[in-house]
Amino acid sequence: MLAVQNTSCSMHASLLHPSTELAQYICHACGHGHLTHTIPTDLLYNSNVAIPTDHSAGDIRFAFIQNATDLTQVNGTIVEFGGGPGELAEQARQVLNRPRALVMDFVDRVAYPALDFVKMDLNIDAGKIPSLLGEQLHDRNLFLLSHVVEHLSDPYALLQELHRFSHSLVYIEVPNFGTAHPASTLRFSLNCLEHYHYFTDRSLLSMVHTAGFRVISFETQDAPRMPAIRVLCTPRAQLSNAVLNYNSHFDVISDRLMQKILSAPQDQEIWCWGLSAFMAEALCELGAERHRVKGIFDTRYPGTDYLGIPVQREADVQSEAAHQQNTLLVCGSTYSAVQAIIQAKARRSFPNAEFFTVSID
């Protein structure tokens, strides 16, 4: 950690509480900043009572949420933490057509009649969220944390509570300290005693991932708007990788190709177009029935045959099969762009043939 002198915060702290011990550190690895001081909380917030966030240069927060996901999946409660007037909660309530939404904060500044205020200190009461909200919470809630987590001594405590709601959406926005701040950004008061954490894009993503969330969408915003980082995420049940899905996909696709060949009439001439891994497995599984395949078209396979089936690079448009009515062409690719190219070639070379591709749905 790199120790830095925060002159502005040091001077402000000495004016509020002369005996203050203040220090700030920046992580060498991710650029995250952490400010510590000994000002009593009641004194700190008595001097700046819940100052609202300035979005006068343009508020695009809810548009980001809407563009990132299908909000109709939200079947639970809309909760804005530290929401002040509750602009985000009100926008969400209107779009989702809900009669009520909640704002949880340490002081009541709610400005909309359809929002209910729940008093809580997020630095102390994060563990009380389930008991405070009770049956209002479901598995698919919308949690809004706009310019909140930088005020928390331990953001993980709150995120761990929200992680309980396995399919909920969590929106987080913080000031962006991963970019230079021109003097014009002073109007947003981003470097201040009330902010304990100074995030970069890297450190915010690190926090979200470490807390067990999967990122749905992410963006940064720079001057002349308030320098900010926003992320929409959802609890991740466990660390996973979609590679784990692909063996089952492979088995399903290969089986569909094999079954198509097996179900073809005995007098139908069969050609495979594209010796993909799926097709190779299907031909292996055909066993003795693979004699029904007359040939394979493939531009990449270097051999002249596969499992005894002749392989040629392109279709011979002069062949008798090209003009037969009773020909089946089985496409070995699942990639839509390749399927389209092969189908176009097949129509030109085998205008009368049946063309089969595995549809992905």
mmCIF file of C-alpha atoms in Angstrom:
data_model
loop_
_atom_site.group_PDB
_atom_site.id
_atom_site.type_symbol
_atom_site.label_atom_id
_atom_site.label_comp_id
_atom_site.label_asym_id
_atom_site.label_seq_id
_atom_site.Cartn_x
_atom_site.Cartn_y
_atom_site.Cartn_z
ATOM 1 C CA MET A 1 0.000 0.000 0.000
ATOM 2 C CA LEU A 2 1.193 3.510 -0.848
ATOM 3 C CA ALA A 3 0.603 6.138 1.874
ATOM 4 C CA VAL A 4 -0.486 9.512 0.449
ATOM 5 C CA GLN A 5 -1.162 12.908 1.940
ATOM 6 C CA ASN A 6 -4.765 14.009 1.350
ATOM 7 C CA THR A 7 -4.405 17.714 2.114
ATOM 8 C CA SER A 8 -8.048 18.587 1.539
ATOM 9 C CA CYS A 9 -9.378 15.897 3.882
ATOM 10 C CA SER A 10 -6.671 16.560 6.482
ATOM 11 C CA MET A 11 -7.538 20.259 6.633
ATOM 12 C CA HIS A 12 -11.272 19.551 6.759
ATOM 13 C CA ALA A 13 -10.770 16.982 9.514
ATOM 14 C CA SER A 14 -8.734 19.367 11.667
ATOM 15 C CA LEU A 15 -11.497 21.977 11.433
ATOM 16 C CA LEU A 16 -14.115 19.491 12.613
ATOM 17 C CA HIS A 17 -12.113 17.563 15.167
ATOM 18 C CA PRO A 18 -8.634 18.961 15.954
ATOM 19 C CA SER A 19 -7.312 15.694 17.413
ATOM 20 C CA THR A 20 -8.164 13.705 14.295
ATOM 21 C CA GLU A 21 -5.792 11.005 13.093
ATOM 22 C CA LEU A 22 -6.220 10.709 9.342
ATOM 23 C CA ALA A 23 -4.443 8.527 6.792
ATOM 24 C CA GLN A 24 -4.990 7.539 3.202
ATOM 25 C CA TYR A 25 -3.536 4.614 1.272
ATOM 26 C CA ILE A 26 -3.599 3.502 -2.339
ATOM 27 C CA CYS A 27 -3.174 -0.101 -3.443
ATOM 28 C CA HIS A 28 -0.259 -0.638 -5.829
ATOM 29 C CA ALA A 29 -2.104 -3.487 -7.574
ATOM 30 C CA CYS A 30 -5.523 -2.015 -8.398
ATOM 31 C CA GLY A 31 -5.334 1.671 -7.478
ATOM 32 C CA HIS A 32 -8.019 1.409 -4.816
ATOM 33 C CA GLY A 33 -7.862 4.186 -2.217
ATOM 34 C CA HIS A 34 -8.833 3.835 1.454
ATOM 35 C CA LEU A 35 -9.244 6.777 3.831
ATOM 36 C CA THR A 36 -9.244 6.336 7.607
ATOM 37 C CA HIS A 37 -9.861 8.930 10.315
ATOM 38 C CA THR A 38 -11.028 9.173 13.915
ATOM 39 C CA ILE A 39 -13.811 11.729 13.577
ATOM 40 C CA PRO A 40 -16.904 10.600 15.523
ATOM 41 C CA THR A 41 -19.689 9.644 13.149
ATOM 42 C CA ASP A 42 -22.259 11.937 14.738
ATOM 43 C CA LEU A 43 -19.896 14.891 14.385
ATOM 44 C CA LEU A 44 -18.980 14.040 10.805
ATOM 45 C CA TYR A 45 -22.529 13.752 9.587
ATOM 46 C CA ASN A 46 -23.728 16.613 11.716
ATOM 47 C CA SER A 47 -21.496 18.870 9.666
ATOM 48 C CA ASN A 48 -22.705 17.573 6.296
ATOM 49 C CA VAL A 49 -26.180 16.154 6.784
ATOM 50 C CA ALA A 50 -26.922 13.816 3.884
ATOM 51 C CA ILE A 51 -25.791 16.035 1.037
ATOM 52 C CA PRO A 52 -27.517 14.869 -2.185
ATOM 53 C CA THR A 53 -25.551 13.546 -5.141
ATOM 54 C CA ASP A 54 -25.267 16.030 -8.011
ATOM 55 C CA HIS A 55 -26.576 14.563 -11.273
ATOM 56 C CA SER A 56 -27.247 17.938 -12.893
ATOM 57 C CA ALA A 57 -24.853 17.153 -15.769
ATOM 58 C CA GLY A 58 -27.065 14.227 -16.763
ATOM 59 C CA ASP A 59 -28.527 11.245 -14.947
ATOM 60 C CA ILE A 60 -28.256 8.092 -17.064
ATOM 61 C CA ARG A 61 -28.223 5.555 -14.231
ATOM 62 C CA PHE A 62 -31.607 3.967 -14.787
ATOM 63 C CA ALA A 63 -31.140 3.892 -18.564
ATOM 64 C CA PHE A 64 -28.015 1.825 -17.941
ATOM 65 C CA ILE A 65 -30.020 -0.658 -15.835
ATOM 66 C CA GLN A 66 -32.819 -0.918 -18.388
ATOM 67 C CA ASN A 67 -30.426 -1.459 -21.269
ATOM 68 C CA ALA A 68 -28.488 -4.133 -19.397
ATOM 69 C CA THR A 69 -31.241 -6.581 -18.487
ATOM 70 C CA ASP A 70 -34.883 -7.602 -18.676
ATOM 71 C CA LEU A 71 -36.443 -5.959 -15.621
ATOM 72 C CA THR A 72 -39.641 -7.988 -15.929
ATOM 73 C CA GLN A 73 -37.764 -10.785 -14.140
ATOM 74 C CA VAL A 74 -37.937 -8.745 -10.924
ATOM 75 C CA ASN A 75 -40.747 -10.293 -8.865
ATOM 76 C CA GLY A 76 -39.661 -8.957 -5.484
ATOM 77 C CA THR A 77 -39.138 -5.575 -3.892
ATOM 78 C CA ILE A 78 -37.400 -2.466 -5.217
ATOM 79 C CA VAL A 79 -35.013 -1.231 -2.515
ATOM 80 C CA GLU A 80 -32.751 1.799 -2.797
ATOM 81 C CA PHE A 81 -30.074 1.938 -0.105
ATOM 82 C CA GLY A 82 -28.833 5.352 0.976
ATOM 83 C CA GLY A 83 -31.172 6.670 -1.663
ATOM 84 C CA GLY A 84 -31.810 10.175 -0.359
ATOM 85 C CA PRO A 85 -34.803 11.507 -2.321
ATOM 86 C CA GLY A 86 -35.207 8.101 -4.020
ATOM 87 C CA GLU A 87 -35.011 9.071 -7.694
ATOM 88 C CA LEU A 88 -33.808 5.655 -8.806
ATOM 89 C CA ALA A 89 -36.365 3.767 -6.739
ATOM 90 C CA GLU A 90 -39.143 5.946 -8.146
ATOM 91 C CA GLN A 91 -38.012 5.411 -11.744
ATOM 92 C CA ALA A 92 -37.887 1.660 -11.184
ATOM 93 C CA ARG A 93 -41.283 1.657 -9.456
ATOM 94 C CA GLN A 94 -42.913 3.436 -12.381
ATOM 95 C CA VAL A 95 -41.303 1.270 -15.070
ATOM 96 C CA LEU A 96 -42.147 -1.965 -13.227
ATOM 97 C CA ASN A 97 -45.625 -0.679 -12.408
ATOM 98 C CA ARG A 98 -45.327 -1.302 -8.670
ATOM 99 C CA PRO A 99 -47.529 0.493 -6.144
ATOM 100 C CA ARG A 100 -44.675 0.995 -3.646
ATOM 101 C CA ALA A 101 -40.873 0.882 -3.374
ATOM 102 C CA LEU A 102 -38.455 1.324 -0.455
ATOM 103 C CA VAL A 103 -35.638 3.664 0.502
ATOM 104 C CA MET A 104 -33.352 2.603 3.358
ATOM 105 C CA ASP A 105 -31.194 5.379 4.802
ATOM 106 C CA PHE A 106 -30.047 6.868 8.099
ATOM 107 C CA VAL A 107 -32.073 10.054 7.520
ATOM 108 C CA ASP A 108 -35.453 10.538 5.813
ATOM 109 C CA ARG A 109 -35.078 12.663 2.676
ATOM 110 C CA VAL A 110 -37.629 10.746 0.573
ATOM 111 C CA ALA A 111 -39.325 13.056 -1.912
ATOM 112 C CA TYR A 112 -41.898 10.756 -3.576
ATOM 113 C CA PRO A 113 -45.244 9.747 -2.030
ATOM 114 C CA ALA A 114 -45.106 6.157 -3.351
ATOM 115 C CA LEU A 115 -41.788 5.414 -1.591
ATOM 116 C CA ASP A 116 -41.632 4.026 1.938
ATOM 117 C CA PHE A 117 -38.732 5.044 4.172
ATOM 118 C CA VAL A 118 -36.964 2.512 6.411
ATOM 119 C CA LYS A 119 -34.441 3.960 8.832
ATOM 120 C CA MET A 120 -31.126 2.127 9.062
ATOM 121 C CA ASP A 121 -27.421 2.837 9.433
ATOM 122 C CA LEU A 122 -25.749 0.714 6.745
ATOM 123 C CA ASN A 123 -22.470 0.706 8.665
ATOM 124 C CA ILE A 124 -24.167 -0.899 11.654
ATOM 125 C CA ASP A 125 -27.384 -2.561 10.535
ATOM 126 C CA ALA A 126 -26.465 -4.387 7.300
ATOM 127 C CA GLY A 127 -27.153 -7.724 8.985
ATOM 128 C CA LYS A 128 -30.673 -6.620 9.884
ATOM 129 C CA ILE A 129 -31.911 -6.296 6.293
ATOM 130 C CA PRO A 130 -33.837 -9.604 6.282
ATOM 131 C CA SER A 131 -35.539 -8.810 9.603
ATOM 132 C CA LEU A 132 -36.281 -5.179 8.709
ATOM 133 C CA LEU A 133 -37.889 -6.080 5.388
ATOM 134 C CA GLY A 134 -39.254 -9.493 6.296
ATOM 135 C CA GLU A 135 -41.633 -10.978 3.765
ATOM 136 C CA GLN A 136 -41.277 -8.035 1.391
ATOM 137 C CA LEU A 137 -38.116 -9.589 -0.062
ATOM 138 C CA HIS A 138 -38.242 -12.416 -2.603
ATOM 139 C CA ASP A 139 -35.618 -14.198 -4.690
ATOM 140 C CA ARG A 140 -35.667 -11.605 -7.501
ATOM 141 C CA ASN A 141 -35.438 -8.153 -5.945
ATOM 142 C CA LEU A 142 -33.910 -5.001 -7.377
ATOM 143 C CA PHE A 143 -31.312 -3.480 -5.025
ATOM 144 C CA LEU A 144 -30.010 -0.002 -5.856
ATOM 145 C CA LEU A 145 -26.775 1.306 -4.305
ATOM 146 C CA SER A 146 -25.919 4.600 -5.964
ATOM 147 C CA HIS A 147 -23.037 6.423 -4.281
ATOM 148 C CA VAL A 148 -23.371 4.331 -1.153
ATOM 149 C CA VAL A 149 -20.582 1.761 -0.851
ATOM 150 C CA GLU A 150 -17.834 4.400 -0.818
ATOM 151 C CA HIS A 151 -19.392 5.591 2.469
ATOM 152 C CA LEU A 152 -19.249 2.165 4.129
ATOM 153 C CA SER A 153 -16.409 1.088 6.366
ATOM 154 C CA ASP A 154 -16.985 -2.514 5.240
ATOM 155 C CA PRO A 155 -18.868 -2.753 1.921
ATOM 156 C CA TYR A 156 -18.619 -6.553 1.999
ATOM 157 C CA ALA A 157 -20.922 -6.717 5.019
ATOM 158 C CA LEU A 158 -23.792 -5.233 3.009
ATOM 159 C CA LEU A 159 -22.987 -7.165 -0.169
ATOM 160 C CA GLN A 160 -22.930 -10.443 1.751
ATOM 161 C CA GLU A 161 -26.447 -9.760 2.988
ATOM 162 C CA LEU A 162 -27.669 -8.989 -0.527
ATOM 163 C CA HIS A 163 -25.989 -12.140 -1.812
ATOM 164 C CA ARG A 164 -28.594 -14.168 0.101
ATOM 165 C CA PHE A 165 -31.205 -13.275 -2.525
ATOM 166 C CA SER A 166 -29.928 -15.558 -5.239
ATOM 167 C CA HIS A 167 -31.575 -14.150 -8.352
ATOM 168 C CA SER A 168 -31.752 -10.475 -7.428
ATOM 169 C CA LEU A 169 -30.259 -7.626 -9.425
ATOM 170 C CA VAL A 170 -27.806 -5.307 -7.667
ATOM 171 C CA TYR A 171 -26.902 -1.909 -9.129
ATOM 172 C CA ILE A 172 -23.783 -0.228 -7.738
ATOM 173 C CA GLU A 173 -22.422 3.191 -8.659
ATOM 174 C CA VAL A 174 -19.379 4.875 -7.111
ATOM 175 C CA PRO A 175 -17.143 7.854 -7.944
ATOM 176 C CA ASN A 176 -14.438 6.943 -10.449
ATOM 177 C CA PHE A 177 -10.935 7.563 -9.112
ATOM 178 C CA GLY A 178 -9.344 5.524 -11.888
ATOM 179 C CA THR A 179 -9.329 8.577 -14.130
ATOM 180 C CA ALA A 180 -7.889 12.094 -13.812
ATOM 181 C CA HIS A 181 -10.158 14.653 -12.163
ATOM 182 C CA PRO A 182 -10.015 18.105 -13.767
ATOM 183 C CA ALA A 183 -10.854 21.086 -11.573
ATOM 184 C CA SER A 184 -14.422 21.029 -12.889
ATOM 185 C CA THR A 185 -15.067 17.820 -10.933
ATOM 186 C CA LEU A 186 -14.631 19.677 -7.630
ATOM 187 C CA ARG A 187 -18.290 20.612 -7.921
ATOM 188 C CA PHE A 188 -19.170 16.962 -7.299
ATOM 189 C CA SER A 189 -17.231 16.820 -3.967
ATOM 190 C CA LEU A 190 -15.808 13.367 -4.613
ATOM 191 C CA ASN A 191 -12.693 13.651 -2.456
ATOM 192 C CA CYS A 192 -14.147 14.106 1.002
ATOM 193 C CA LEU A 193 -14.202 12.811 4.569
ATOM 194 C CA GLU A 194 -17.484 10.962 4.053
ATOM 195 C CA HIS A 195 -15.878 8.704 1.439
ATOM 196 C CA TYR A 196 -13.858 5.899 2.968
ATOM 197 C CA HIS A 197 -13.240 4.099 -0.340
ATOM 198 C CA TYR A 198 -11.882 5.521 -3.601
ATOM 199 C CA PHE A 199 -12.608 3.014 -6.352
ATOM 200 C CA THR A 200 -11.065 2.412 -9.740
ATOM 201 C CA ASP A 201 -12.758 0.282 -12.364
ATOM 202 C CA ARG A 202 -10.408 -2.541 -11.455
ATOM 203 C CA SER A 203 -10.959 -2.325 -7.713
ATOM 204 C CA LEU A 204 -14.757 -2.119 -8.013
ATOM 205 C CA LEU A 205 -14.847 -5.219 -10.196
ATOM 206 C CA SER A 206 -12.502 -6.954 -7.766
ATOM 207 C CA MET A 207 -14.830 -6.154 -4.864
ATOM 208 C CA VAL A 208 -17.918 -7.335 -6.746
ATOM 209 C CA HIS A 209 -16.261 -10.581 -7.801
ATOM 210 C CA THR A 210 -14.809 -11.247 -4.350
ATOM 211 C CA ALA A 211 -18.234 -10.684 -2.796
ATOM 212 C CA GLY A 212 -19.588 -13.462 -5.015
ATOM 213 C CA PHE A 213 -21.426 -11.546 -7.736
ATOM 214 C CA ARG A 214 -21.525 -12.074 -11.477
ATOM 215 C CA VAL A 215 -21.255 -8.910 -13.574
ATOM 216 C CA ILE A 216 -24.087 -8.373 -16.056
ATOM 217 C CA SER A 217 -23.013 -4.953 -17.330
ATOM 218 C CA PHE A 218 -20.338 -2.392 -16.523
ATOM 219 C CA GLU A 219 -19.351 1.095 -17.646
ATOM 220 C CA THR A 220 -17.348 4.149 -16.641
ATOM 221 C CA GLN A 221 -18.313 7.781 -16.974
ATOM 222 C CA ASP A 222 -15.909 10.717 -17.103
ATOM 223 C CA ALA A 223 -16.039 14.505 -17.043
ATOM 224 C CA PRO A 224 -17.928 16.684 -17.809
ATOM 225 C CA ARG A 225 -20.391 14.344 -16.102
ATOM 226 C CA MET A 226 -19.485 13.188 -12.623
ATOM 227 C CA PRO A 227 -16.611 10.685 -12.957
ATOM 228 C CA ALA A 228 -18.379 7.455 -12.003
ATOM 229 C CA ILE A 229 -18.271 3.678 -12.328
ATOM 230 C CA ARG A 230 -21.470 1.654 -12.496
ATOM 231 C CA VAL A 231 -22.094 -2.045 -12.510
ATOM 232 C CA LEU A 232 -25.170 -4.256 -12.605
ATOM 233 C CA CYS A 233 -24.608 -7.670 -11.071
ATOM 234 C CA THR A 234 -26.356 -10.683 -9.612
ATOM 235 C CA PRO A 235 -25.334 -13.216 -6.945
ATOM 236 C CA ARG A 236 -23.251 -16.084 -8.262
ATOM 237 C CA ALA A 237 -23.989 -19.397 -6.593
ATOM 238 C CA GLN A 238 -20.469 -20.679 -7.153
ATOM 239 C CA LEU A 239 -17.422 -19.999 -9.255
ATOM 240 C CA SER A 240 -18.169 -21.582 -12.606
ATOM 241 C CA ASN A 241 -17.145 -21.548 -16.245
ATOM 242 C CA ALA A 242 -19.412 -22.260 -19.206
ATOM 243 C CA VAL A 243 -16.826 -24.702 -20.574
ATOM 244 C CA LEU A 244 -18.510 -27.129 -18.177
ATOM 245 C CA ASN A 245 -21.626 -27.011 -20.398
ATOM 246 C CA TYR A 246 -19.942 -28.024 -23.607
ATOM 247 C CA ASN A 247 -19.563 -31.766 -23.142
ATOM 248 C CA SER A 248 -23.323 -32.106 -22.791
ATOM 249 C CA HIS A 249 -23.835 -29.847 -25.844
ATOM 250 C CA PHE A 250 -21.415 -32.020 -27.807
ATOM 251 C CA ASP A 251 -23.309 -35.188 -26.951
ATOM 252 C CA VAL A 252 -26.687 -33.690 -27.863
ATOM 253 C CA ILE A 253 -25.595 -32.283 -31.241
ATOM 254 C CA SER A 254 -23.687 -35.406 -32.236
ATOM 255 C CA ASP A 255 -26.683 -37.568 -31.352
ATOM 256 C CA ARG A 256 -29.035 -35.407 -33.447
ATOM 257 C CA LEU A 257 -26.750 -35.756 -36.469
ATOM 258 C CA MET A 258 -26.499 -39.498 -35.970
ATOM 259 C CA GLN A 259 -30.263 -39.914 -35.543
ATOM 260 C CA LYS A 260 -30.929 -37.936 -38.716
ATOM 261 C CA ILE A 261 -28.687 -40.278 -40.696
ATOM 262 C CA LEU A 262 -30.217 -43.385 -39.102
ATOM 263 C CA SER A 263 -33.762 -42.204 -39.771
ATOM 264 C CA ALA A 264 -33.156 -41.504 -43.456
ATOM 265 C CA PRO A 265 -34.871 -43.909 -45.888
ATOM 266 C CA GLN A 266 -32.658 -46.772 -47.035
ATOM 267 C CA ASP A 267 -32.752 -45.621 -50.643
ATOM 268 C CA GLN A 268 -31.755 -42.017 -49.823
ATOM 269 C CA GLU A 269 -28.195 -41.023 -50.769
ATOM 270 C CA ILE A 270 -26.502 -39.326 -47.808
ATOM 271 C CA TRP A 271 -23.625 -36.829 -47.859
ATOM 272 C CA CYS A 272 -22.095 -35.032 -44.871
ATOM 273 C CA TRP A 273 -21.069 -31.440 -45.477
ATOM 274 C CA GLY A 274 -18.527 -30.248 -42.938
ATOM 275 C CA LEU A 275 -16.451 -32.724 -40.924
ATOM 276 C CA SER A 276 -16.840 -30.967 -37.586
ATOM 277 C CA ALA A 277 -16.131 -32.579 -34.219
ATOM 278 C CA PHE A 278 -19.894 -33.114 -33.893
ATOM 279 C CA MET A 279 -20.049 -34.875 -37.251
ATOM 280 C CA ALA A 280 -16.941 -36.962 -36.538
ATOM 281 C CA GLU A 281 -18.476 -38.212 -33.295
ATOM 282 C CA ALA A 282 -21.784 -38.953 -35.016
ATOM 283 C CA LEU A 283 -20.025 -41.006 -37.688
ATOM 284 C CA CYS A 284 -18.067 -42.886 -35.018
ATOM 285 C CA GLU A 285 -21.268 -43.736 -33.159
ATOM 286 C CA LEU A 286 -22.955 -44.941 -36.363
ATOM 287 C CA GLY A 287 -20.714 -47.977 -36.334
ATOM 288 C CA ALA A 288 -21.633 -50.418 -39.091
ATOM 289 C CA GLU A 289 -24.361 -48.046 -40.298
ATOM 290 C CA ARG A 290 -21.828 -45.476 -41.477
ATOM 291 C CA HIS A 291 -21.679 -47.295 -44.826
ATOM 292 C CA ARG A 292 -24.893 -45.394 -45.590
ATOM 293 C CA VAL A 293 -22.878 -42.176 -45.928
ATOM 294 C CA LYS A 294 -21.545 -41.918 -49.471
ATOM 295 C CA GLY A 295 -19.075 -39.114 -48.846
ATOM 296 C CA ILE A 296 -17.986 -36.045 -46.905
ATOM 297 C CA PHE A 297 -17.350 -32.504 -48.147
ATOM 298 C CA ASP A 298 -14.827 -30.594 -46.058
ATOM 299 C CA THR A 299 -12.282 -27.887 -46.942
ATOM 300 C CA ARG A 300 -10.057 -28.353 -43.881
ATOM 301 C CA TYR A 301 -9.660 -32.055 -43.232
ATOM 302 C CA PRO A 302 -6.250 -33.087 -44.679
ATOM 303 C CA GLY A 303 -7.033 -36.770 -45.290
ATOM 304 C CA THR A 304 -8.767 -38.429 -48.210
ATOM 305 C CA ASP A 305 -11.106 -40.486 -46.066
ATOM 306 C CA TYR A 306 -12.532 -40.575 -42.546
ATOM 307 C CA LEU A 307 -13.425 -43.972 -41.072
ATOM 308 C CA GLY A 308 -13.398 -45.300 -44.609
ATOM 309 C CA ILE A 309 -15.778 -42.624 -45.922
ATOM 310 C CA PRO A 310 -14.298 -40.645 -48.863
ATOM 311 C CA VAL A 311 -13.580 -36.960 -48.153
ATOM 312 C CA GLN A 312 -13.377 -34.300 -50.872
ATOM 313 C CA ARG A 313 -12.957 -30.574 -50.592
ATOM 314 C CA GLU A 314 -15.943 -29.410 -52.639
ATOM 315 C CA ALA A 315 -19.083 -30.905 -54.101
ATOM 316 C CA ASP A 316 -18.889 -32.148 -57.688
ATOM 317 C CA VAL A 317 -21.749 -30.373 -59.417
ATOM 318 C CA GLN A 318 -21.399 -32.719 -62.365
ATOM 319 C CA SER A 319 -22.183 -35.775 -60.232
ATOM 320 C CA GLU A 320 -25.362 -37.697 -60.791
ATOM 321 C CA ALA A 321 -26.313 -37.190 -57.149
ATOM 322 C CA ALA A 322 -26.488 -33.446 -57.652
ATOM 323 C CA HIS A 323 -29.588 -33.888 -59.761
ATOM 324 C CA GLN A 324 -31.272 -36.632 -57.783
ATOM 325 C CA GLN A 325 -34.431 -35.903 -55.850
ATOM 326 C CA ASN A 326 -33.606 -38.421 -53.143
ATOM 327 C CA THR A 327 -30.389 -36.969 -51.654
ATOM 328 C CA LEU A 328 -29.807 -35.902 -48.042
ATOM 329 C CA LEU A 329 -27.109 -33.346 -47.161
ATOM 330 C CA VAL A 330 -26.294 -33.258 -43.433
ATOM 331 C CA CYS A 331 -24.515 -30.072 -42.291
ATOM 332 C CA GLY A 332 -21.912 -30.744 -39.595
ATOM 333 C CA SER A 333 -21.635 -27.183 -38.238
ATOM 334 C CA THR A 334 -23.716 -25.486 -35.549
ATOM 335 C CA TYR A 335 -22.260 -22.049 -36.337
ATOM 336 C CA SER A 336 -25.045 -20.066 -38.000
ATOM 337 C CA ALA A 337 -22.726 -18.176 -40.367
ATOM 338 C CA VAL A 338 -21.142 -21.420 -41.583
ATOM 339 C CA GLN A 339 -24.546 -23.103 -41.862
ATOM 340 C CA ALA A 340 -25.737 -20.271 -44.110
ATOM 341 C CA ILE A 341 -22.667 -20.560 -46.377
ATOM 342 C CA ILE A 342 -22.950 -24.348 -46.659
ATOM 343 C CA GLN A 343 -26.681 -24.163 -47.329
ATOM 344 C CA ALA A 344 -26.149 -21.615 -50.125
ATOM 345 C CA LYS A 345 -23.519 -23.874 -51.725
ATOM 346 C CA ALA A 346 -25.778 -26.897 -51.306
ATOM 347 C CA ARG A 347 -28.661 -25.195 -53.075
ATOM 348 C CA ARG A 348 -26.429 -24.407 -56.033
ATOM 349 C CA SER A 349 -24.750 -27.827 -56.213
ATOM 350 C CA PHE A 350 -27.667 -30.042 -55.135
ATOM 351 C CA PRO A 351 -30.818 -28.089 -56.009
ATOM 352 C CA ASN A 352 -33.109 -31.063 -55.430
ATOM 353 C CA ALA A 353 -31.597 -32.370 -52.192
ATOM 354 C CA GLU A 354 -32.936 -32.283 -48.645
ATOM 355 C CA PHE A 355 -30.666 -30.120 -46.478
ATOM 356 C CA PHE A 356 -30.428 -30.750 -42.705
ATOM 357 C CA THR A 357 -28.873 -28.580 -40.013
ATOM 358 C CA VAL A 358 -29.156 -28.876 -36.261
ATOM 359 C CA SER A 359 -31.182 -25.934 -35.030
ATOM 360 C CA ILE A 360 -30.016 -24.346 -31.775
ATOM 361 C CA ASP A 361 -32.894 -23.211 -29.578
#
